[in-house]
Structures are given as C-alpha cells and as structure tokens.
Amino acid sequence: MACNLFAGQRDGSPQGAYGFWQHLPLSPLQGSHPALDSWCSITSTLITLLCLSAPGGVSLVVPQPNINATVAQNILLSVEYSCRGVATIEWKHVSSWGTTKIVEWKSGNYVNISTVYKDRVTTFENGSIQLLNVGMRDAGYYFITVTEEYGTNAYGTIIVNVYEIIYEDLHFVAVLFAFLAAVSAILICFMWLCNKSLHLFQKKTAHKLTGISL
C-alpha cells in the first residue's frame, strides 16, 4: 500500500493516498489496548514528577546599586540571592581600562579569586563581596551573575564612584584653621589687655577719689 501511496503522489493524482487511508481501520477508539494504557500511565507519572521537581529559579536583590567611595576606603558590594539548588556566583569589573573577572565561587565549594584581586576581596555566603583599599581604577561597573545548577541565571549591577582626596584642599583647610586660631589668640590677648587697663583705671580713679575725700 505504501508503494501505491507514493506512486499516486508522484503521478500528481491523490487517488493512491486516498485509497491507502480508505483501507485503514479508522474506527473510533471505543476501548484502549492494555499496553497503551500502561504506557500512558507511565508517561503521565513521569510528567508529574518532572513538574514537581522543576526548579523554582533564582532571584537576586541589589539593595545599593550606587556606591560612592574615596581612595583607600573599603567598600561592600552587597547583594542577596536565593535559589533551590547549588548556585555559582561570578563578579566582573568593567571600566574604561577593560573587563576584569574578580572572583567566581560555588556555594559550599571552591572560591577562585583572580590574581589581580588577591588579598583584596572577601566573599560572603549571600553573594556579596568586600573590596579592600579601593583606588581610582576600581571605579566602574560591577556585574554579578548567579547561575543555578539547573541553568537559570540572575544578573545584577552596582556602579562604584571613587573620588581622590586632593591634598591641596587639605592644605588650604589647615592654613585656614591656623589663621583662625591665630586670630582667636590675638582677640583673647586684646581682651585681656583691655580688662587689665580697665582694672588699672578703676584703681587709679578710686585712689584719686580717696585723696580728695581726705
């Protein structure tokens, strides 16, 4: 029959195909075969188990997306993630100097810190990292990727601004403070002299009044 079906299609006539389907027992399924019932039951059970065991995904919260810091300060890149399975956390730094991988670790397992950030990065179980002794090159974008073992990903970004302490400004503040201190000292001396002069004047006036009364 299969030969007639394909032959009819090659000839451009649908008669072969129509005749093939006409001879098939296409009566409605009023009952089912025991083997078919068993297969459907197994398939249904497997689908149910897969639905129940499907991962719930991974969520990521970044409470402080912008951080301002000064040179030599320690900063905390704070995040909080949650997932059902084991997660892999990865941090990257992107700036005008390029892209650098900071650290990657799996919860309860290895921690791989890049050589550039050795002794400068501390990792935490919630996915946060602390960066020690920041410099101007540490400014930029920090990207975190949390990957669940089932393949679900979550992403977060923190912008870090680093400001340099200008020593000329500190020098100006120091000079201004010294000037104000000197002015205060002069005013104190002037007030002391005025008080002393007033005391001497009152003493002389009292002495004169005593002489006149005598």
Short mmCIF file of C-alpha atoms in Angstrom, two decimals:
data_model
loop_
_atom_site.label_atom_id
_atom_site.label_comp_id
_atom_site.label_asym_id
_atom_site.label_seq_id
_atom_site.Cartn_x
_atom_site.Cartn_y
_atom_site.Cartn_z
CA MET A 1 0.00 0.00 0.00
CA ALA A 2 2.85 2.34 0.79
CA CYS A 3 4.14 1.89 -2.78
CA ASN A 4 0.74 2.81 -4.18
CA LEU A 5 0.56 5.86 -1.93
CA PHE A 6 3.88 7.28 -3.01
CA ALA A 7 3.25 6.28 -6.62
CA GLY A 8 -0.03 8.15 -6.64
CA GLN A 9 1.67 11.25 -5.22
CA ARG A 10 4.41 11.08 -7.82
CA ASP A 11 1.82 10.91 -10.61
CA GLY A 12 0.10 14.00 -9.30
CA SER A 13 -3.08 12.05 -8.50
CA PRO A 14 -4.31 11.79 -4.93
CA GLN A 15 -6.12 8.54 -5.59
CA GLY A 16 -3.32 6.37 -4.25
CA ALA A 17 -3.12 8.22 -0.97
CA TYR A 18 -6.87 8.40 -0.64
CA GLY A 19 -7.19 4.69 -1.31
CA PHE A 20 -4.49 3.93 1.26
CA TRP A 21 -6.26 5.82 4.03
CA GLN A 22 -9.61 4.29 2.98
CA HIS A 23 -8.33 0.77 3.67
CA LEU A 24 -7.00 1.61 7.14
CA PRO A 25 -9.24 0.62 10.08
CA LEU A 26 -10.01 4.17 11.25
CA SER A 27 -12.88 3.26 13.53
CA PRO A 28 -13.32 5.42 16.65
CA LEU A 29 -11.42 4.29 19.75
CA GLN A 30 -14.15 2.90 21.95
CA GLY A 31 -11.67 0.96 24.12
CA SER A 32 -7.92 1.02 24.57
CA HIS A 33 -5.23 -1.61 24.48
CA PRO A 34 -3.79 -2.67 27.88
CA ALA A 35 -0.21 -1.94 26.70
CA LEU A 36 -1.30 1.52 25.56
CA ASP A 37 -2.93 2.16 28.95
CA SER A 38 0.25 1.17 30.72
CA TRP A 39 2.39 3.43 28.52
CA CYS A 40 0.09 6.42 29.04
CA SER A 41 0.13 5.86 32.80
CA ILE A 42 3.94 5.76 32.88
CA THR A 43 4.18 8.90 30.72
CA SER A 44 1.70 10.77 32.92
CA THR A 45 3.64 9.80 36.04
CA LEU A 46 6.95 10.97 34.56
CA ILE A 47 5.45 14.31 33.52
CA THR A 48 4.03 14.82 37.01
CA LEU A 49 7.38 14.05 38.64
CA LEU A 50 9.17 16.44 36.30
CA CYS A 51 6.70 19.21 37.12
CA LEU A 52 7.08 18.66 40.84
CA SER A 53 10.85 18.56 40.70
CA ALA A 54 11.22 21.56 38.34
CA PRO A 55 13.50 24.24 39.79
CA GLY A 56 11.95 27.41 41.14
CA GLY A 57 14.59 29.63 39.50
CA VAL A 58 16.99 32.06 41.13
CA SER A 59 16.28 35.55 42.46
CA LEU A 60 18.76 38.34 43.11
CA VAL A 61 18.35 41.59 45.05
CA VAL A 62 20.79 44.53 44.93
CA PRO A 63 19.93 46.87 47.83
CA GLN A 64 22.54 49.54 46.98
CA PRO A 65 23.11 49.91 43.21
CA ASN A 66 25.28 53.05 43.59
CA ILE A 67 28.31 53.39 45.89
CA ASN A 68 30.49 56.48 46.45
CA ALA A 69 33.92 55.91 47.97
CA THR A 70 37.25 57.65 48.45
CA VAL A 71 40.71 56.31 47.74
CA ALA A 72 41.99 53.70 50.24
CA GLN A 73 38.48 53.04 51.56
CA ASN A 74 36.93 49.56 51.96
CA ILE A 75 33.59 49.04 50.22
CA LEU A 76 30.93 46.32 50.42
CA LEU A 77 29.18 45.26 47.22
CA SER A 78 26.04 43.96 48.87
CA VAL A 79 23.61 41.54 47.21
CA GLU A 80 21.23 38.80 48.32
CA TYR A 81 20.30 35.78 46.22
CA SER A 82 18.08 32.76 46.77
CA CYS A 83 17.61 29.53 44.83
CA ARG A 84 16.70 25.89 45.38
CA GLY A 85 19.82 24.29 44.01
CA VAL A 86 23.53 24.99 44.26
CA ALA A 87 24.46 28.35 42.74
CA THR A 88 27.64 29.62 41.10
CA ILE A 89 28.43 33.30 41.73
CA GLU A 90 30.63 35.35 39.43
CA TRP A 91 31.71 39.01 39.77
CA LYS A 92 33.22 41.10 36.97
CA HIS A 93 34.50 44.66 36.85
CA VAL A 94 34.00 46.76 33.72
CA SER A 95 35.63 50.18 33.33
CA SER A 96 37.47 52.30 30.78
CA TRP A 97 40.53 50.11 31.44
CA GLY A 98 38.71 46.96 30.31
CA THR A 99 36.86 43.98 31.76
CA THR A 100 38.33 42.01 34.66
CA LYS A 101 36.98 38.89 36.30
CA ILE A 102 37.16 39.37 40.07
CA VAL A 103 36.00 36.13 41.63
CA GLU A 104 33.93 33.03 40.99
CA TRP A 105 32.75 30.55 43.55
CA LYS A 106 30.16 27.85 44.14
CA SER A 107 28.27 27.92 47.41
CA GLY A 108 29.79 25.43 49.80
CA ASN A 109 32.61 24.65 47.38
CA TYR A 110 35.58 26.33 45.71
CA VAL A 111 36.46 30.04 45.62
CA ASN A 112 38.52 31.25 42.66
CA ILE A 113 39.84 34.81 43.11
CA SER A 114 41.70 36.47 40.25
CA THR A 115 45.37 37.23 40.79
CA VAL A 116 44.78 40.98 40.48
CA TYR A 117 42.39 40.89 43.44
CA LYS A 118 44.33 38.54 45.72
CA ASP A 119 44.22 39.72 49.36
CA ARG A 120 41.74 42.44 48.38
CA VAL A 121 38.46 40.51 48.10
CA THR A 122 36.35 38.82 50.75
CA THR A 123 33.36 36.69 49.72
CA PHE A 124 30.14 36.10 51.63
CA GLU A 125 27.55 33.33 51.51
CA ASN A 126 24.78 35.65 50.29
CA GLY A 127 26.81 36.55 47.18
CA SER A 128 28.24 39.84 48.44
CA ILE A 129 31.92 40.75 48.24
CA GLN A 130 34.05 43.28 50.10
CA LEU A 131 36.72 45.17 48.19
CA LEU A 132 39.62 46.48 50.26
CA ASN A 133 41.73 49.58 49.70
CA VAL A 134 40.00 50.87 46.58
CA GLY A 135 41.79 53.05 44.08
CA MET A 136 40.79 55.20 41.14
CA ARG A 137 40.96 52.17 38.82
CA ASP A 138 38.31 50.42 40.92
CA ALA A 139 35.65 52.85 39.73
CA GLY A 140 33.18 51.50 37.18
CA TYR A 141 30.50 48.85 36.81
CA TYR A 142 30.42 45.65 38.84
CA PHE A 143 28.36 42.83 37.33
CA ILE A 144 27.25 39.79 39.28
CA THR A 145 25.91 36.63 37.65
CA VAL A 146 24.22 33.95 39.73
CA THR A 147 23.80 30.66 37.86
CA GLU A 148 21.72 27.86 39.34
CA GLU A 149 22.72 24.26 38.69
CA TYR A 150 19.60 23.86 36.52
CA GLY A 151 20.81 26.63 34.20
CA THR A 152 18.71 29.54 35.46
CA ASN A 153 20.57 32.88 35.63
CA ALA A 154 20.10 36.14 37.51
CA TYR A 155 22.05 39.35 36.92
CA GLY A 156 22.81 42.47 38.94
CA THR A 157 24.83 45.67 38.52
CA ILE A 158 26.48 48.03 41.01
CA ILE A 159 28.05 51.36 39.99
CA VAL A 160 31.06 52.45 42.07
CA ASN A 161 32.39 56.01 42.04
CA VAL A 162 35.82 56.58 43.59
CA TYR A 163 37.00 60.08 44.48
CA GLU A 164 40.55 61.11 45.15
CA ILE A 165 41.43 63.19 48.21
CA ILE A 166 43.02 66.41 46.96
CA TYR A 167 45.84 67.33 49.33
CA GLU A 168 45.81 70.98 48.19
CA ASP A 169 42.36 71.30 49.70
CA LEU A 170 43.59 69.77 52.95
CA HIS A 171 46.49 72.25 52.97
CA PHE A 172 44.07 75.14 52.50
CA VAL A 173 41.91 73.87 55.35
CA ALA A 174 44.98 73.55 57.59
CA VAL A 175 46.14 77.11 56.77
CA LEU A 176 42.65 78.48 57.38
CA PHE A 177 42.44 76.69 60.71
CA ALA A 178 45.84 78.09 61.75
CA PHE A 179 44.78 81.60 60.73
CA LEU A 180 41.57 81.37 62.74
CA ALA A 181 43.48 80.06 65.73
CA ALA A 182 45.92 82.97 65.49
CA VAL A 183 43.10 85.50 65.24
CA SER A 184 41.40 83.92 68.25
CA ALA A 185 44.64 84.14 70.24
CA ILE A 186 45.06 87.82 69.30
CA LEU A 187 41.48 88.57 70.32
CA ILE A 188 41.98 86.82 73.66
CA CYS A 189 45.16 88.84 74.31
CA PHE A 190 43.42 92.06 73.33
CA MET A 191 40.50 91.35 75.66
CA TRP A 192 42.97 90.55 78.47
CA LEU A 193 44.80 93.85 77.93
CA CYS A 194 41.51 95.75 77.85
CA ASN A 195 40.42 94.10 81.07
CA LYS A 196 43.80 94.88 82.67
CA SER A 197 43.68 98.52 81.57
CA LEU A 198 40.15 98.90 82.85
CA HIS A 199 41.18 97.42 86.18
CA LEU A 200 44.14 99.86 86.48
CA PHE A 201 41.93 102.80 85.50
CA GLN A 202 39.36 101.88 88.12
CA LYS A 203 42.11 101.54 90.71
CA LYS A 204 43.58 104.98 89.92
CA THR A 205 40.14 106.56 89.92
CA ALA A 206 39.38 105.05 93.31
CA HIS A 207 42.75 106.28 94.65
CA LYS A 208 42.06 109.84 93.46
CA LEU A 209 38.62 109.86 94.99
CA THR A 210 40.07 108.67 98.29
CA GLY A 211 42.68 111.51 98.25
CA ILE A 212 40.08 114.18 97.54
CA SER A 213 37.81 112.99 100.33
CA LEU A 214 40.74 113.25 102.75
#
